Coordinates of C-alpha atoms in Angstrom, one line a residue:
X1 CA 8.5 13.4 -24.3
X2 CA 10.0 10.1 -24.2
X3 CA 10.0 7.5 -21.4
X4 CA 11.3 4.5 -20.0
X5 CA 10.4 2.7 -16.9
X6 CA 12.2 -0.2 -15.5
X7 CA 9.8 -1.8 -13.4
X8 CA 5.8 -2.7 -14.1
X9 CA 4.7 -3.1 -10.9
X10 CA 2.4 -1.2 -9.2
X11 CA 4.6 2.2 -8.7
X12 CA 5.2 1.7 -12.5
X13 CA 2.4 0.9 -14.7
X14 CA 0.6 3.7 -13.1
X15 CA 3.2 6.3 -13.8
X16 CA 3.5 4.9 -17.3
X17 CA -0.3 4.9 -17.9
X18 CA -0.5 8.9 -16.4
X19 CA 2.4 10.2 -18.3
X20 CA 1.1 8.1 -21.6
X21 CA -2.5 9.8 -21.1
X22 CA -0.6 13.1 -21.3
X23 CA 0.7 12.4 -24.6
X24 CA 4.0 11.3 -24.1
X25 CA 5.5 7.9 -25.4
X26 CA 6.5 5.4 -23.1
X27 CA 8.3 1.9 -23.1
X28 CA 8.1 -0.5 -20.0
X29 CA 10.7 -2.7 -19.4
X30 CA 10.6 -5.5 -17.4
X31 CA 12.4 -8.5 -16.8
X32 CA 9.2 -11.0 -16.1
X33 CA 8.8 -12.6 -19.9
X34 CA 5.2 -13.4 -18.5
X35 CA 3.8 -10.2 -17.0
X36 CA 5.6 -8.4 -20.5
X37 CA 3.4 -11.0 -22.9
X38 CA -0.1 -10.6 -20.2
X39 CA 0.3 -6.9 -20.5
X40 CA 0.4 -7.0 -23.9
X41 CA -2.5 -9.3 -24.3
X42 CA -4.0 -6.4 -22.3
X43 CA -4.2 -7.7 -18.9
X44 CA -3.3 -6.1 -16.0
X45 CA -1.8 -7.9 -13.2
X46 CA -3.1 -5.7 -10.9
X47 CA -6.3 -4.4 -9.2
X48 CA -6.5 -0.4 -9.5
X49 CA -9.2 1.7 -10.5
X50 CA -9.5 3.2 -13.5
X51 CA -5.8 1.9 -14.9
X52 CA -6.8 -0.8 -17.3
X53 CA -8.8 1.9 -19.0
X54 CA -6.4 4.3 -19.5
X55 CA -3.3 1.5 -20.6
X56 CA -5.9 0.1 -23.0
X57 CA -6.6 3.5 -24.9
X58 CA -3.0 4.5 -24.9
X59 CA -1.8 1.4 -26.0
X60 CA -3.9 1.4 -28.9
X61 CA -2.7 4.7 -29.9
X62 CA 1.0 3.5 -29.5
X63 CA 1.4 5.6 -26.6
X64 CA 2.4 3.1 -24.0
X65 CA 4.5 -0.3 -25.1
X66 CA 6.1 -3.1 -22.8
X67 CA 9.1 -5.0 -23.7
X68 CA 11.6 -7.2 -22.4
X69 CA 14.1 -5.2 -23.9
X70 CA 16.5 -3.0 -22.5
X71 CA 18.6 -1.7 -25.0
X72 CA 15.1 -0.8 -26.9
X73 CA 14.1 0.9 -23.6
X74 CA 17.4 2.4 -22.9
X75 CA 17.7 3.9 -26.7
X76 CA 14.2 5.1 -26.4
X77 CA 14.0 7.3 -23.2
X78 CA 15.2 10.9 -22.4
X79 CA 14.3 10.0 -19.0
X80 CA 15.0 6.8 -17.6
X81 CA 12.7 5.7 -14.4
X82 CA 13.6 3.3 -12.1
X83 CA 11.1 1.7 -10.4
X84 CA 11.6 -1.7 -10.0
X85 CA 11.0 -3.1 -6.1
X86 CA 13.0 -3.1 -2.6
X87 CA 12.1 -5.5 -0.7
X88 CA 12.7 -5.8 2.6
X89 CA 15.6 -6.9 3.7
X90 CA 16.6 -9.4 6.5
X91 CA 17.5 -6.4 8.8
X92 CA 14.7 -4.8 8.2
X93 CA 16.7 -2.4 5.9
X94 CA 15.9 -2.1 1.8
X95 CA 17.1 -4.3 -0.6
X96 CA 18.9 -2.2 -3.3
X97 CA 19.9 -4.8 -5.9
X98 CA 16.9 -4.5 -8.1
X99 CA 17.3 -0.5 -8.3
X100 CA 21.2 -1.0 -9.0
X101 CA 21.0 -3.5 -11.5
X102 CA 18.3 -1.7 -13.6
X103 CA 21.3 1.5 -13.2
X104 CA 23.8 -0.8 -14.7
X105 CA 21.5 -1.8 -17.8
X106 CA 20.7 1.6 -18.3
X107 CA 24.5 2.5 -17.7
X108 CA 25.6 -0.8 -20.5
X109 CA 23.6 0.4 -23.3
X110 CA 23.5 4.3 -22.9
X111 CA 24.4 6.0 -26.1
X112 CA 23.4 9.7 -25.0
X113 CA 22.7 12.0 -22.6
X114 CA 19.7 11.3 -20.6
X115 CA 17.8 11.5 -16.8
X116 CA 18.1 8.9 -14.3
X117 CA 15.2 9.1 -11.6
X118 CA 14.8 6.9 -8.8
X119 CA 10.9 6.5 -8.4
X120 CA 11.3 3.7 -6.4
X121 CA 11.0 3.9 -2.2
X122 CA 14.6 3.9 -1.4
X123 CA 17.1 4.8 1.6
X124 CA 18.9 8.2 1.9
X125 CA 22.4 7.7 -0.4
X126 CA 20.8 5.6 -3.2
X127 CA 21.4 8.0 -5.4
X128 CA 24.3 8.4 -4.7
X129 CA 24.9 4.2 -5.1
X130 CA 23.0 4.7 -8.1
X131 CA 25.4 7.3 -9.7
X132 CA 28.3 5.3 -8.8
X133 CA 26.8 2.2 -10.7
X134 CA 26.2 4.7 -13.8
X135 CA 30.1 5.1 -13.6
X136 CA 31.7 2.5 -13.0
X137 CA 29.4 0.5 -15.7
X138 CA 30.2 3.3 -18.3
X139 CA 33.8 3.6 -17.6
X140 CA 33.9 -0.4 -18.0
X141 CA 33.0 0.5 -21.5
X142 CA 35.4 2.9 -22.0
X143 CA 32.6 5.6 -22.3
X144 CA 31.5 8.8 -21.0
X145 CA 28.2 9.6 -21.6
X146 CA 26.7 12.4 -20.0
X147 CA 23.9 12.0 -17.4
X148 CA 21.9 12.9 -14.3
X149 CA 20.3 11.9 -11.6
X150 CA 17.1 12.9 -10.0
X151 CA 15.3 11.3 -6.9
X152 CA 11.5 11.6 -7.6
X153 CA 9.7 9.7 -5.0
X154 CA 5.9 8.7 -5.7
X155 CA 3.0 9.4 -3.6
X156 CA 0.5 7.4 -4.3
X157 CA -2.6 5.7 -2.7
X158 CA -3.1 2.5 -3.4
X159 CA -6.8 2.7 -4.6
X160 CA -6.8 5.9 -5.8
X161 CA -3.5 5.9 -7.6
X162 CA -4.6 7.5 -10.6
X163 CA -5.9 10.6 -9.4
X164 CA -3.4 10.8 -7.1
X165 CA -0.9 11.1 -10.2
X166 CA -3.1 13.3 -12.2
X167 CA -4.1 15.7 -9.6
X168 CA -0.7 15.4 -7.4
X169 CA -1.0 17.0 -3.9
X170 CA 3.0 17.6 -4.7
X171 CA 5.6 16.5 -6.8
X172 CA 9.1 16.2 -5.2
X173 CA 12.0 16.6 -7.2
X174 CA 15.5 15.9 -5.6
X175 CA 18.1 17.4 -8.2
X176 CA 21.8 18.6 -7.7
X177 CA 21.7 20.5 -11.4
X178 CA 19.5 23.1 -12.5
X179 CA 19.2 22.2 -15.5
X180 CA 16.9 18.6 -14.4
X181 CA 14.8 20.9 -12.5
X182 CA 13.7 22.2 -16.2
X183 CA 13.6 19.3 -17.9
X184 CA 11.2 17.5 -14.7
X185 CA 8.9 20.5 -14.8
X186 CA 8.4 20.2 -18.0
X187 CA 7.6 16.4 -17.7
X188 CA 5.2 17.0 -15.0
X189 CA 4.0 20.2 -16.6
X190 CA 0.3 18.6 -17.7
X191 CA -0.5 17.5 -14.1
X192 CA 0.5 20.8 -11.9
X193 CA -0.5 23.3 -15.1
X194 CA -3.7 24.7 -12.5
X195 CA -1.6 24.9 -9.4
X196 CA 2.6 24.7 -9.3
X197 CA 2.7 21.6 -7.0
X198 CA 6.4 21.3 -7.9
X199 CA 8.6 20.8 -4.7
X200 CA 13.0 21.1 -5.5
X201 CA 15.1 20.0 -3.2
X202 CA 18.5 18.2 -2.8
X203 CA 18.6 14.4 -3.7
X204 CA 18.8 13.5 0.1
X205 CA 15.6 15.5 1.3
X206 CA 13.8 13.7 -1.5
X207 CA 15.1 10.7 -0.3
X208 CA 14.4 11.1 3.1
X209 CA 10.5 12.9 2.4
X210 CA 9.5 9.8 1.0
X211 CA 10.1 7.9 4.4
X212 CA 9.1 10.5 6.4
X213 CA 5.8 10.7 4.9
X214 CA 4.9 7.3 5.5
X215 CA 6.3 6.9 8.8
X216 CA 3.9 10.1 9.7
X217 CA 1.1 8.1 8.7
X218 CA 2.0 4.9 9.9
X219 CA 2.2 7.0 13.3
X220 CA -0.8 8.7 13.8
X221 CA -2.9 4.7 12.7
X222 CA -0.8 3.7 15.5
X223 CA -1.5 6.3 18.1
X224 CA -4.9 6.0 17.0
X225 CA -5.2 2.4 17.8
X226 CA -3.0 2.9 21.3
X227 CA -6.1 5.5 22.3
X228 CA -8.2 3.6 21.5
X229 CA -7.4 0.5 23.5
X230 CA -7.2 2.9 26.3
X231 CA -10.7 4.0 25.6
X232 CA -11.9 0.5 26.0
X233 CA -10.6 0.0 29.3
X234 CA -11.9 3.6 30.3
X235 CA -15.6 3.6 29.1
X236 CA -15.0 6.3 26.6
X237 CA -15.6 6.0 22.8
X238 CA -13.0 6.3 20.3
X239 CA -15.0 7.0 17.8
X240 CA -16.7 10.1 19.6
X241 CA -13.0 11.0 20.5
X242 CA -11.9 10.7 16.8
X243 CA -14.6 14.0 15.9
X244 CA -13.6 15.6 18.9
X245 CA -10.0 15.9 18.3
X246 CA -10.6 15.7 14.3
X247 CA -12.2 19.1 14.3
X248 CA -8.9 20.8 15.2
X249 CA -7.2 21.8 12.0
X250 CA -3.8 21.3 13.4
X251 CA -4.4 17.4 13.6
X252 CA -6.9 17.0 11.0
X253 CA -9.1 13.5 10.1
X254 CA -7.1 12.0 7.6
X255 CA -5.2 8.3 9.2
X256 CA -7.0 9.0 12.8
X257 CA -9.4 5.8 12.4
X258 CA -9.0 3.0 15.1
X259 CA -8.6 -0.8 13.6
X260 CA -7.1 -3.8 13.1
X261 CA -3.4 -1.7 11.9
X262 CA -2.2 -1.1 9.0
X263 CA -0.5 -3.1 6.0
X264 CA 0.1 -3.3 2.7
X265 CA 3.3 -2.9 0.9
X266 CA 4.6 0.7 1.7
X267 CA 3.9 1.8 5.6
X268 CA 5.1 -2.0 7.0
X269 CA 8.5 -1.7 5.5
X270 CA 9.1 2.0 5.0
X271 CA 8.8 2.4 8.8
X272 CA 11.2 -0.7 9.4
X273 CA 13.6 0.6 6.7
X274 CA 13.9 3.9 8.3
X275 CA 14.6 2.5 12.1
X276 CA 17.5 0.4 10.5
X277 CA 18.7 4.1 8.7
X278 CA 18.8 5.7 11.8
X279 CA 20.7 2.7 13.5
X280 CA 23.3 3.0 10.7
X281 CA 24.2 6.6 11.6
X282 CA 24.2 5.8 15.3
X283 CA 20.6 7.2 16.4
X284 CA 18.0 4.5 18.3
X285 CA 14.1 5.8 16.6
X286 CA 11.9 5.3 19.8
X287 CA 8.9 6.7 18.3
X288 CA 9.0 4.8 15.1
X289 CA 10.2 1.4 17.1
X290 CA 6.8 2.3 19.3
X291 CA 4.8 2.8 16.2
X292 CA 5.8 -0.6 14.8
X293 CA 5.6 -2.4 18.0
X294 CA 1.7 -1.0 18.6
X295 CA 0.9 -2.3 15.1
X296 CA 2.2 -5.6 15.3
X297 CA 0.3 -6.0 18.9
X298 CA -3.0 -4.4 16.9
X299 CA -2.7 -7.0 14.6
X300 CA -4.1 -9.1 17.0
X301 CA -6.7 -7.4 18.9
X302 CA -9.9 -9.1 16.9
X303 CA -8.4 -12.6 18.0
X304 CA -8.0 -11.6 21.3
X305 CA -11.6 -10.5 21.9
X306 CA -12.7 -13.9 20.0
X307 CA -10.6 -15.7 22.5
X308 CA -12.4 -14.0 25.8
X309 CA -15.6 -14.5 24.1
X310 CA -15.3 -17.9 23.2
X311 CA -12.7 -19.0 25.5
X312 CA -11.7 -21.6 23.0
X313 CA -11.5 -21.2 19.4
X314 CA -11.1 -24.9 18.4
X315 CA -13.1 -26.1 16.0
X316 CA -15.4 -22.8 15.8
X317 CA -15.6 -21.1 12.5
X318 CA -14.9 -17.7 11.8
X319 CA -16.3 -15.5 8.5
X320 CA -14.0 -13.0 7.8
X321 CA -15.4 -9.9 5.6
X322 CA -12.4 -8.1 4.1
X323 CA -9.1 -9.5 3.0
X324 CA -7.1 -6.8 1.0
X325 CA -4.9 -4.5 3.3
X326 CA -7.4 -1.9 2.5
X327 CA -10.7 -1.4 -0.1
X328 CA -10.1 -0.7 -3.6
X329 CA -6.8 -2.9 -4.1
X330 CA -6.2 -7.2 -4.3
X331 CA -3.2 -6.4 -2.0
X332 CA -2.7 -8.3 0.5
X333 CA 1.2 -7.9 1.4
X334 CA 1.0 -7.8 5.5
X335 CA -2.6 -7.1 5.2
X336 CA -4.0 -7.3 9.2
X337 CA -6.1 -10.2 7.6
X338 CA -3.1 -12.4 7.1
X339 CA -2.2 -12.2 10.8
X340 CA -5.9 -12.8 11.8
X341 CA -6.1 -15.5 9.6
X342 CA -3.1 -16.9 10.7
X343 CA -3.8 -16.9 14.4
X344 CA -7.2 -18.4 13.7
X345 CA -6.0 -21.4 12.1
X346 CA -3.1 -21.5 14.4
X347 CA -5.5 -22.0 17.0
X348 CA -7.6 -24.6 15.8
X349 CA -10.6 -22.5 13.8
X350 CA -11.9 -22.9 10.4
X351 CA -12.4 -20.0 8.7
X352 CA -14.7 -19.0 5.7
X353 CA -13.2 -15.4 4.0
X354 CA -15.0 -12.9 1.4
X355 CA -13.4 -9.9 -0.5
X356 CA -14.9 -8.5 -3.9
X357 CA -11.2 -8.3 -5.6
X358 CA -8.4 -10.1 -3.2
X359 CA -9.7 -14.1 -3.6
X360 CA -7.2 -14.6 -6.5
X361 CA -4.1 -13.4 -4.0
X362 CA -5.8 -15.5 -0.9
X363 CA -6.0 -18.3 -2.6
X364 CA -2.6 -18.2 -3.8
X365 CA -1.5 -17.6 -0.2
X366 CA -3.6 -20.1 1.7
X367 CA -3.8 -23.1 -1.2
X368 CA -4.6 -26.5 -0.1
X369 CA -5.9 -25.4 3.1
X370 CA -8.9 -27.4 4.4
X371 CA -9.7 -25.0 7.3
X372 CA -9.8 -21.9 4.9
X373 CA -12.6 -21.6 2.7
X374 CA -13.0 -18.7 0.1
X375 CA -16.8 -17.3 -0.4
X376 CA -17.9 -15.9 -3.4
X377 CA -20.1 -13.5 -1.4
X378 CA -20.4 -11.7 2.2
X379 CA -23.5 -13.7 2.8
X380 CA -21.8 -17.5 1.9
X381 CA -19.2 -16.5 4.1
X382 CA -20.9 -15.5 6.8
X383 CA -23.7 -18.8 6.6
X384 CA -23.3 -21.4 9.5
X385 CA -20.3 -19.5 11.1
X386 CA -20.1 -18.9 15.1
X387 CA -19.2 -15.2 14.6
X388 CA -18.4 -12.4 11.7
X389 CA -15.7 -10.6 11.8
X390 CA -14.7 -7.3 9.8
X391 CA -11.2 -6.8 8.8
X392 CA -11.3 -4.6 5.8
X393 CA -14.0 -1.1 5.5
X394 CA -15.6 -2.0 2.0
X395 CA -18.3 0.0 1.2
X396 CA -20.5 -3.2 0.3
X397 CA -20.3 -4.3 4.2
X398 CA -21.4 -0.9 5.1
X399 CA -25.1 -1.5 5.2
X400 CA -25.4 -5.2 5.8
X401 CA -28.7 -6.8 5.8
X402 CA -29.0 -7.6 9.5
X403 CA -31.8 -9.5 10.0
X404 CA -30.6 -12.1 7.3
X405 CA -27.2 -11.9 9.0
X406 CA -28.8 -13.0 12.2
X407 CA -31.2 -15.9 10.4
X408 CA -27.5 -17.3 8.5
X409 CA -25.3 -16.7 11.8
X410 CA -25.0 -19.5 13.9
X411 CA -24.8 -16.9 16.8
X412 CA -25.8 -13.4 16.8
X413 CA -21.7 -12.0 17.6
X414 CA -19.7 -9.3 15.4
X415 CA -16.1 -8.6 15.9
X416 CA -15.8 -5.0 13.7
X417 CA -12.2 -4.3 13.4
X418 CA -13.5 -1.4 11.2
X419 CA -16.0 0.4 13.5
X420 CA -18.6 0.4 10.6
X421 CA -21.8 0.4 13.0
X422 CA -23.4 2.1 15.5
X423 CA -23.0 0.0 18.7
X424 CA -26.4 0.9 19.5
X425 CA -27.9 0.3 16.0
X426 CA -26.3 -3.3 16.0
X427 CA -27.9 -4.0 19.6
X428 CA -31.1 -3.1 18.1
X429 CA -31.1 -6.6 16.3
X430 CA -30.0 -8.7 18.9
X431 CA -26.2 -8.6 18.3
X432 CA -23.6 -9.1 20.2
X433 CA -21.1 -6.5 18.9
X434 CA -17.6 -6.2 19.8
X435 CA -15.7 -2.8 18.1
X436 CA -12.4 -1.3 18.7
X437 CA -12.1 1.1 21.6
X438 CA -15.8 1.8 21.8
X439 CA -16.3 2.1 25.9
X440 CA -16.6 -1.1 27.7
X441 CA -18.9 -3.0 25.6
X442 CA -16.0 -3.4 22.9
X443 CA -14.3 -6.2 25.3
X444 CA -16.0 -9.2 26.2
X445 CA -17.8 -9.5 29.9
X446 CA -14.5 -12.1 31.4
X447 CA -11.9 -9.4 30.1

């Protein structure tokens, strides 16, 4: 089949590279001149697993191309993907004006009948706003070619966004005409062939599954994080907690880990998106208000503790192990880190980071800053400093080499915003070890 995506960011090089690998022929458009001539140089402007592998074999079979051009892209395609970006908004709401202008490009150069799908995270009634774009444009040309349009809303894991797309948990297809339910099935025919994950409903569910998926995520990290700051105070371990209430199938493991919050491009804004949706139609969303009021307060947990323990952070230095919003990706878009690091300086500390993929996006975030050091590895990050702190669960910091942690430390203290040790194991080598919501020891002595 024949594709075109508008948009190669994140959302859309990985669904061009998947639906490539299954031997269809797909264009990329995008508007950046640079990213166009870096992808074709074969670079890829992100960090994913396995996705520069599977652009670089396609490409060389003339499976995937990216261009600058539209009308090439819009001539090209059967089905026409948005996916372009929405950033927040002021308000809090989505900004819609990349997703519209990419429907009144398709809309100025459409020649034929062809499938209009919103991939992008979007508000309920985009596709609506979309549609009316693909008129409006079309009867400004005096032209009335036929279309649809089709919300198809990605679910994807940062980190494990390939698999995700290969082996789908569900594919969700919001369609007012039959006839795009064939024609999507048959697109995504190669990747449910084993098991029919293929979920139809109308454009506004879609829309609104989407949001609802995140913000169900987003709340059980925060609920999560509210237990287990009552934990602390109570003498009871979250992490012991966590198996206990795990083990019931009805509430399950996935997203029930105490941290530093969560971050990254999707959960942040999806859940602020939605509270400004329900103000529009007149409803006030406590729970997801609460949920983004715990995480924002979570944020700054790590710095608190450092605060009670050192009861001045002026001057100290601080190694930070993690950076990206989670492992696997260079994101960093309200990564906890940002806020931690931020709060740090703010308050006078130097500190001295580590992460094995997100130093390219730090240092273009924090350049020219004297007080923030990057480290090309845990170990020079963690040499001289007053404490270590986790903000990110690596694997690589899983098994740490405490005894040379110690020697390099200039004191013995770990603030783990992951809860990657054993409280006990860590006391073993004359640590002082401060966790999230792990009994009383997890706050310092004066809290």
């Amino acid at each position: 089949m024949r594709v075109t995506i508008f948009g190669s960011g994140y959302v859309g090089l990985v669904t061009g590279a998947c639906l490539a690998d299954a031997g269809n022929h797909v264009v990329c458009v995008d508007v950046d001149a640079r990213k166009i001539e870096r992808l074709n140089r074969g670079e890829i402007p992100i960090h994913e697993p396995g996705l520069e592998a599977i652009i670089k074999r396609n490409a060389e079979a003339g499976r995937i191309e990216f261009t600058t051009d539209a009308a090439k892209g819009v001539e090209h395609g059967l089905f026409q993907l948005i996916a372009v970006g929405t950033p927040q908004d002021e308000d809090g709401s989505a900004d819609l004006r990349y997703v519209l202008s990419a429907a009144r490009t398709i809309a100025a150069h459409m020649t034929r009948y062809c499938v209009v799908i919103t991939k992008s995270t979007v508000p309920v009634g985009t596709a609506d706003k979309v549609r009316k774009e693909l008129e409006m444009t079309l009867a400004g040309r005096g032209s009335s070619v036929e279309f649809d349009v089709v919300s198809n809303p990605e679910f994807l894991k940062e980190g494990a966004a390939i698999a995700d797309f290969m082996k789908p948990d569900r594919v969700v297809i919001g369609t007012d005409n039959p006839r795009t339910t064939e024609l999507m099935r048959a697109l995504y025919e190669p990747f449910i062939r084993n098991h029919d994950r293929l979920i139809v409903m109308d454009i506004r569910s879609s829309e609104l599954t989407k949001y609802a998926a995140n913000a169900m995520l987003a709340t059980k990290i925060s609920f999560m994080n509210e237990l287990a700051n009552i934990a602390e105070r109570l003498g009871a371990d979250i992490e012991k907690v966590r198996v206990g209430i795990g083990s019931d199938p009805r509430i399950g493991y996935s997203f029930i880990y105490p941290g530093t919050g969560y971050g990254g491009s999707c959960f942040p804004k999806d859940v602020q998106a939605l509270i400004r949706s329900a103000h529009e139609v007149g409803h006030k969303a406590q729970i997801l208000t609460s949920v983004e009021a715990v995480n924002e307060r979570q944020k700054a947990v790590l710095v608190d503790k450092m605060k009670l323990h050192f009861s001045d952070l002026q001057g100290r230095t601080l190694a930070l192990w993690g950076l990206a919003f989670k492992p696997n990706t260079d994101d960093m878009r309200e990564a906890p880190s940002r806020a931690i690091i931020d709060m740090l300086l703010k308050a006078g500390a130097h500190v001295r980071a580590y992460d094995p993929v997100a130093a390219d996006e730090a240092k273009r975030i924090y350049a020219n800053r004297a007080d923030f050091v990057l480290c090309k590895s845990a170990y020079e990050a963690a040499q001289g400093a007053d404490a270590l702190a986790i903000v990110t669960e690596w694997q690589e910091f899983r098994s740490p080499d405490f005894d040379r942690l110690r020697e390099i430390l200039k004191a013995p203290v770990i603030f783990d915003g992951r809860n990657l040790y054993d409280p006990a194991m860590v006391g073993r080598f004359g640590f002082t070890y401060y966790a999230i919501g792990r009994g009383r020891s997890s706050l310092p002595a004066n809290a």
